[in-house]
CSV table of C-alpha atoms in Angstrom, one decimal:
chain,number,residue,atom,x,y,z
A,138,SER,CA,-59.1,120.7,-258.3
A,139,TYR,CA,-57.3,124.0,-258.9
A,140,VAL,CA,-59.5,127.2,-258.7
A,141,LEU,CA,-58.9,130.5,-260.5
A,142,THR,CA,-60.8,133.6,-259.1
A,143,GLN,CA,-61.5,136.7,-261.2
A,144,PRO,CA,-63.6,139.8,-260.4
A,145,PRO,CA,-66.9,139.7,-262.3
A,146,SER,CA,-66.5,143.2,-263.6
A,147,VAL,CA,-64.0,146.0,-264.1
A,148,SER,CA,-64.8,149.5,-265.4
A,149,VAL,CA,-62.4,152.0,-266.8
A,150,ALA,CA,-62.5,155.3,-268.7
A,151,PRO,CA,-61.1,155.5,-272.2
A,152,GLY,CA,-57.4,156.2,-272.2
A,153,LYS,CA,-56.9,154.9,-268.7
A,154,THR,CA,-55.3,151.6,-267.5
A,155,ALA,CA,-57.4,148.5,-266.7
A,156,ARG,CA,-56.1,145.8,-264.5
A,157,ILE,CA,-57.8,142.4,-264.3
A,158,THR,CA,-56.7,140.0,-261.7
A,159,CYS,CA,-56.7,136.2,-261.5
A,160,GLY,CA,-56.1,134.6,-258.1
A,161,GLY,CA,-55.0,131.1,-257.4
A,162,ASN,CA,-53.0,129.2,-254.9
A,163,ASN,CA,-49.4,129.8,-255.7
A,164,ILE,CA,-50.4,130.7,-259.2
A,165,GLY,CA,-46.9,132.3,-259.6
A,166,SER,CA,-45.6,128.7,-260.1
A,167,LYS,CA,-47.8,128.1,-263.1
A,168,SER,CA,-48.0,129.6,-266.6
A,169,VAL,CA,-51.0,131.8,-267.0
A,170,HIS,CA,-52.7,132.7,-270.2
A,171,TRP,CA,-55.4,135.2,-271.0
A,172,TYR,CA,-58.2,135.3,-273.6
A,173,GLN,CA,-60.5,138.1,-274.8
A,174,GLN,CA,-64.0,137.2,-275.9
A,175,LYS,CA,-66.4,139.7,-277.5
A,176,PRO,CA,-70.1,139.0,-277.7
A,177,GLY,CA,-71.0,136.3,-280.2
A,178,GLN,CA,-67.4,135.5,-280.9
A,179,ALA,CA,-64.9,132.8,-280.1
A,180,PRO,CA,-62.2,133.6,-277.5
A,181,VAL,CA,-58.9,135.0,-278.7
A,182,LEU,CA,-55.6,134.5,-277.0
A,183,VAL,CA,-54.1,137.9,-275.9
A,184,ILE,CA,-51.4,136.8,-273.5
A,185,TYR,CA,-49.6,133.5,-273.1
A,186,TYR,CA,-46.9,132.2,-270.7
A,187,ASP,CA,-47.7,135.0,-268.2
A,188,SER,CA,-46.6,137.9,-270.3
A,189,ASP,CA,-45.9,137.1,-274.0
A,190,ARG,CA,-48.1,138.6,-276.7
A,191,PRO,CA,-49.2,136.7,-279.8
A,192,SER,CA,-48.5,138.4,-283.1
A,193,GLY,CA,-51.2,140.9,-283.9
A,194,ILE,CA,-52.0,141.8,-280.2
A,195,PRO,CA,-51.3,145.4,-279.4
A,196,GLU,CA,-48.5,146.3,-277.0
A,197,ARG,CA,-51.1,147.9,-274.8
A,198,PHE,CA,-51.8,144.4,-273.5
A,199,SER,CA,-49.4,143.0,-270.9
A,200,GLY,CA,-49.3,140.4,-268.2
A,201,SER,CA,-47.6,139.6,-265.0
A,202,ASN,CA,-47.7,136.7,-262.5
A,203,SER,CA,-46.4,136.4,-259.0
A,204,GLY,CA,-47.3,134.8,-255.7
A,205,ASN,CA,-51.1,134.1,-255.6
A,206,THR,CA,-52.1,136.7,-258.3
A,207,ALA,CA,-51.7,137.0,-262.0
A,208,THR,CA,-52.7,140.3,-263.7
A,209,LEU,CA,-53.7,141.3,-267.2
A,210,THR,CA,-53.0,145.0,-267.8
A,211,ILE,CA,-54.5,147.0,-270.6
A,212,SER,CA,-53.0,150.4,-271.1
A,213,ARG,CA,-54.6,153.3,-272.9
A,214,VAL,CA,-58.0,151.5,-273.0
A,215,GLU,CA,-60.1,151.9,-276.1
A,216,ALA,CA,-63.8,151.3,-276.6
A,217,GLY,CA,-62.9,148.2,-278.7
A,218,ASP,CA,-61.3,146.6,-275.7
A,219,GLU,CA,-64.7,146.1,-274.1
A,220,ALA,CA,-65.1,142.3,-273.7
A,221,ASP,CA,-65.0,139.4,-271.3
A,222,TYR,CA,-61.5,138.3,-270.3
A,223,TYR,CA,-60.6,134.8,-269.0
A,224,CYS,CA,-57.4,133.6,-267.4
A,225,GLN,CA,-56.4,130.0,-267.8
A,226,VAL,CA,-53.8,127.5,-266.5
A,227,TRP,CA,-53.1,123.9,-267.1
A,228,ASP,CA,-53.4,121.8,-263.9
A,229,SER,CA,-51.2,118.7,-264.5
A,230,SER,CA,-52.0,117.4,-261.0
A,231,SER,CA,-55.7,117.0,-261.9
A,232,ASP,CA,-55.5,114.4,-264.6
A,233,GLN,CA,-54.4,116.9,-267.2
A,234,ALA,CA,-57.1,119.4,-266.8
A,235,GLY,CA,-57.5,122.8,-268.3
A,236,VAL,CA,-58.7,125.4,-265.8
A,237,PHE,CA,-60.4,128.7,-266.6
A,238,GLY,CA,-61.2,131.6,-264.3
A,239,GLY,CA,-64.8,132.7,-264.2
A,240,GLY,CA,-64.2,135.6,-266.5
A,241,THR,CA,-64.2,139.4,-266.0
A,242,LYS,CA,-66.4,141.8,-268.0
A,243,LEU,CA,-64.4,144.9,-268.9
A,244,THR,CA,-66.6,147.9,-269.4
A,245,VAL,CA,-65.3,151.0,-271.0
A,246,LEU,CA,-67.1,154.0,-269.6
B,8,GLU,CA,-53.8,130.2,-292.6
B,9,VAL,CA,-54.4,128.2,-289.5
B,10,GLN,CA,-58.2,127.6,-289.1
B,11,LEU,CA,-60.7,125.4,-287.3
B,12,VAL,CA,-64.3,124.9,-288.3
B,13,GLU,CA,-66.7,123.1,-286.1
B,14,SER,CA,-70.0,121.5,-287.2
B,15,GLY,CA,-72.5,119.0,-285.9
B,16,GLY,CA,-74.3,120.9,-283.3
B,17,GLY,CA,-78.1,121.0,-282.9
B,18,LEU,CA,-81.1,120.2,-280.8
B,19,VAL,CA,-81.1,116.8,-279.1
B,20,GLN,CA,-83.3,115.2,-276.4
B,21,PRO,CA,-82.0,114.3,-273.0
B,22,GLY,CA,-80.3,110.9,-273.1
B,23,GLY,CA,-79.5,111.3,-276.8
B,24,SER,CA,-76.2,111.4,-278.7
B,25,LEU,CA,-74.5,113.8,-281.0
B,26,ARG,CA,-71.1,113.9,-282.7
B,27,LEU,CA,-69.3,117.2,-283.2
B,28,SER,CA,-66.6,117.6,-285.9
B,29,CYS,CA,-63.8,120.1,-286.1
B,30,ALA,CA,-62.1,120.4,-289.5
B,31,ALA,CA,-58.6,121.9,-289.4
B,32,SER,CA,-56.6,123.6,-292.1
B,33,GLY,CA,-53.1,125.1,-292.1
B,34,PHE,CA,-51.7,122.5,-289.7
B,35,THR,CA,-51.9,118.8,-289.0
B,36,VAL,CA,-54.3,117.7,-286.3
B,37,SER,CA,-52.4,114.4,-285.5
B,38,SER,CA,-49.1,116.3,-284.8
B,39,ASN,CA,-50.7,118.5,-282.2
B,40,TYR,CA,-52.6,118.3,-278.9
B,41,MET,CA,-56.2,119.3,-279.5
B,42,SER,CA,-59.0,120.2,-277.1
B,43,TRP,CA,-62.7,120.9,-276.8
B,44,VAL,CA,-63.9,123.7,-274.6
B,45,ARG,CA,-67.5,124.6,-274.0
B,46,GLN,CA,-69.5,127.6,-272.8
B,47,ALA,CA,-73.0,127.4,-271.4
B,48,PRO,CA,-75.3,130.3,-272.4
B,49,GLY,CA,-74.3,133.4,-270.4
B,50,LYS,CA,-71.6,131.4,-268.5
B,51,GLY,CA,-67.8,131.1,-268.6
B,52,LEU,CA,-65.5,128.7,-270.4
B,53,GLU,CA,-65.2,125.1,-269.3
B,54,TRP,CA,-62.5,122.8,-270.5
B,55,VAL,CA,-64.0,119.4,-271.7
B,56,SER,CA,-61.3,117.2,-273.2
B,57,VAL,CA,-57.9,116.8,-274.8
B,58,ILE,CA,-56.2,114.4,-277.1
B,59,TYR,CA,-52.4,114.2,-277.3
B,60,SER,CA,-50.5,113.7,-280.5
B,61,GLY,CA,-49.7,110.3,-279.3
B,62,GLY,CA,-53.4,109.5,-278.9
B,63,SER,CA,-53.8,109.7,-275.1
B,64,THR,CA,-57.1,111.3,-274.0
B,65,TYR,CA,-58.3,113.1,-270.9
B,66,TYR,CA,-61.7,114.4,-269.9
B,67,ALA,CA,-63.3,116.8,-267.4
B,68,ASP,CA,-65.1,114.9,-264.6
B,69,SER,CA,-68.4,116.4,-265.8
B,70,VAL,CA,-68.2,114.4,-269.1
B,71,LYS,CA,-66.0,111.4,-268.2
B,72,GLY,CA,-67.6,108.2,-269.4
B,73,ARG,CA,-70.1,110.0,-271.6
B,74,PHE,CA,-67.9,111.9,-274.1
B,75,THR,CA,-65.2,110.5,-276.4
B,76,ILE,CA,-62.6,112.7,-278.2
B,77,SER,CA,-61.0,111.3,-281.3
B,78,ARG,CA,-59.5,112.3,-284.7
B,79,ASP,CA,-59.4,111.1,-288.3
B,80,ASN,CA,-55.9,111.7,-289.6
B,81,SER,CA,-56.9,111.2,-293.2
B,82,LYS,CA,-59.5,114.0,-292.9
B,83,ASN,CA,-57.4,116.2,-290.6
B,84,THR,CA,-60.5,116.4,-288.4
B,85,LEU,CA,-61.1,116.3,-284.6
B,86,TYR,CA,-64.3,114.8,-283.2
B,87,LEU,CA,-66.3,114.8,-280.0
B,88,GLN,CA,-68.8,111.9,-279.5
B,89,MET,CA,-71.3,112.9,-276.9
B,90,ASN,CA,-73.6,110.3,-275.4
B,91,SER,CA,-76.2,110.3,-272.6
B,92,LEU,CA,-76.6,114.0,-273.0
B,93,ARG,CA,-78.1,116.1,-270.2
B,94,ALA,CA,-79.6,119.5,-270.1
B,95,GLU,CA,-76.5,120.8,-268.4
B,96,ASP,CA,-74.5,119.9,-271.5
B,97,THR,CA,-76.2,122.7,-273.4
B,98,ALA,CA,-73.4,125.0,-274.6
B,99,VAL,CA,-71.4,126.3,-277.5
B,100,TYR,CA,-68.6,123.8,-278.1
B,101,TYR,CA,-65.3,125.1,-279.3
B,102,CYS,CA,-62.4,123.1,-280.6
B,103,ALA,CA,-58.9,124.6,-280.1
B,104,ARG,CA,-55.3,123.7,-280.8
B,105,VAL,CA,-53.2,123.3,-277.7
B,106,ARG,CA,-49.9,125.1,-277.7
B,107,GLY,CA,-46.9,125.4,-275.5
B,108,VAL,CA,-47.0,121.8,-274.3
B,109,ALA,CA,-43.7,122.1,-272.5
B,110,LEU,CA,-44.4,125.6,-271.1
B,111,GLY,CA,-47.9,125.3,-269.6
B,112,TRP,CA,-50.5,124.7,-272.2
B,113,TRP,CA,-52.7,127.3,-273.9
B,114,PHE,CA,-55.3,127.3,-276.6
B,115,ASP,CA,-54.8,128.9,-280.0
B,116,PRO,CA,-56.5,129.2,-282.3
B,117,TRP,CA,-60.2,128.5,-281.5
B,118,GLY,CA,-62.9,127.5,-283.9
B,119,GLN,CA,-66.1,129.6,-284.2
B,120,GLY,CA,-68.1,127.2,-282.1
B,121,THR,CA,-71.1,125.0,-282.6
B,122,LEU,CA,-74.2,125.2,-280.4
B,123,VAL,CA,-75.6,122.0,-278.7
B,124,THR,CA,-79.0,122.3,-277.1
B,125,VAL,CA,-80.2,119.4,-275.0
B,126,SER,CA,-84.0,119.7,-274.4
B,127,SER,CA,-87.2,117.8,-274.8
């Protein structure tokens, strides 16, 4: 089955740029999606199809995907961005399985 | 407004059964692909199951043969029948609409989740 690898934690100062990576074998050939989850809340889609933003998501959130790494970039980080972030792909080769990364805790210093 | 509301969670003994419901509003369940995703306490997200608009169903290996996804078109509601429950099935269960079927599927929106606890 397909495996997605994320760093457990990333720390960033307010106003700086946070980059959260998601590694997978030739992940650049897949569509990658990102979710933000704050404590006690359901996940919220922040990036889909590698780099598209749903309506209502700030332009500070962006995504890229190439080779073996996809990246979620959060510019001008705010305290309210502190959350867990998960990447996700759909692995059609594994009997139609949804695959999530292990999640990254973003801490705003 | 597109909204999903889960219900049916609770405490169940190992080996028991439980049926989760997910009531949708603002869109038609039967015209969409729908999924269940779970999250064990303090852990990450785990995809559980999907039902296609055409009715085909797929499951994660961890629940195959024990869980059944279904829908009631008249009630615009998605279900997850869970049998032979184990302690490791303890989690918050979320329902979600699947989007971007032709582009590499993603989940949006998600319900608020319902907690299932398997314990004696």
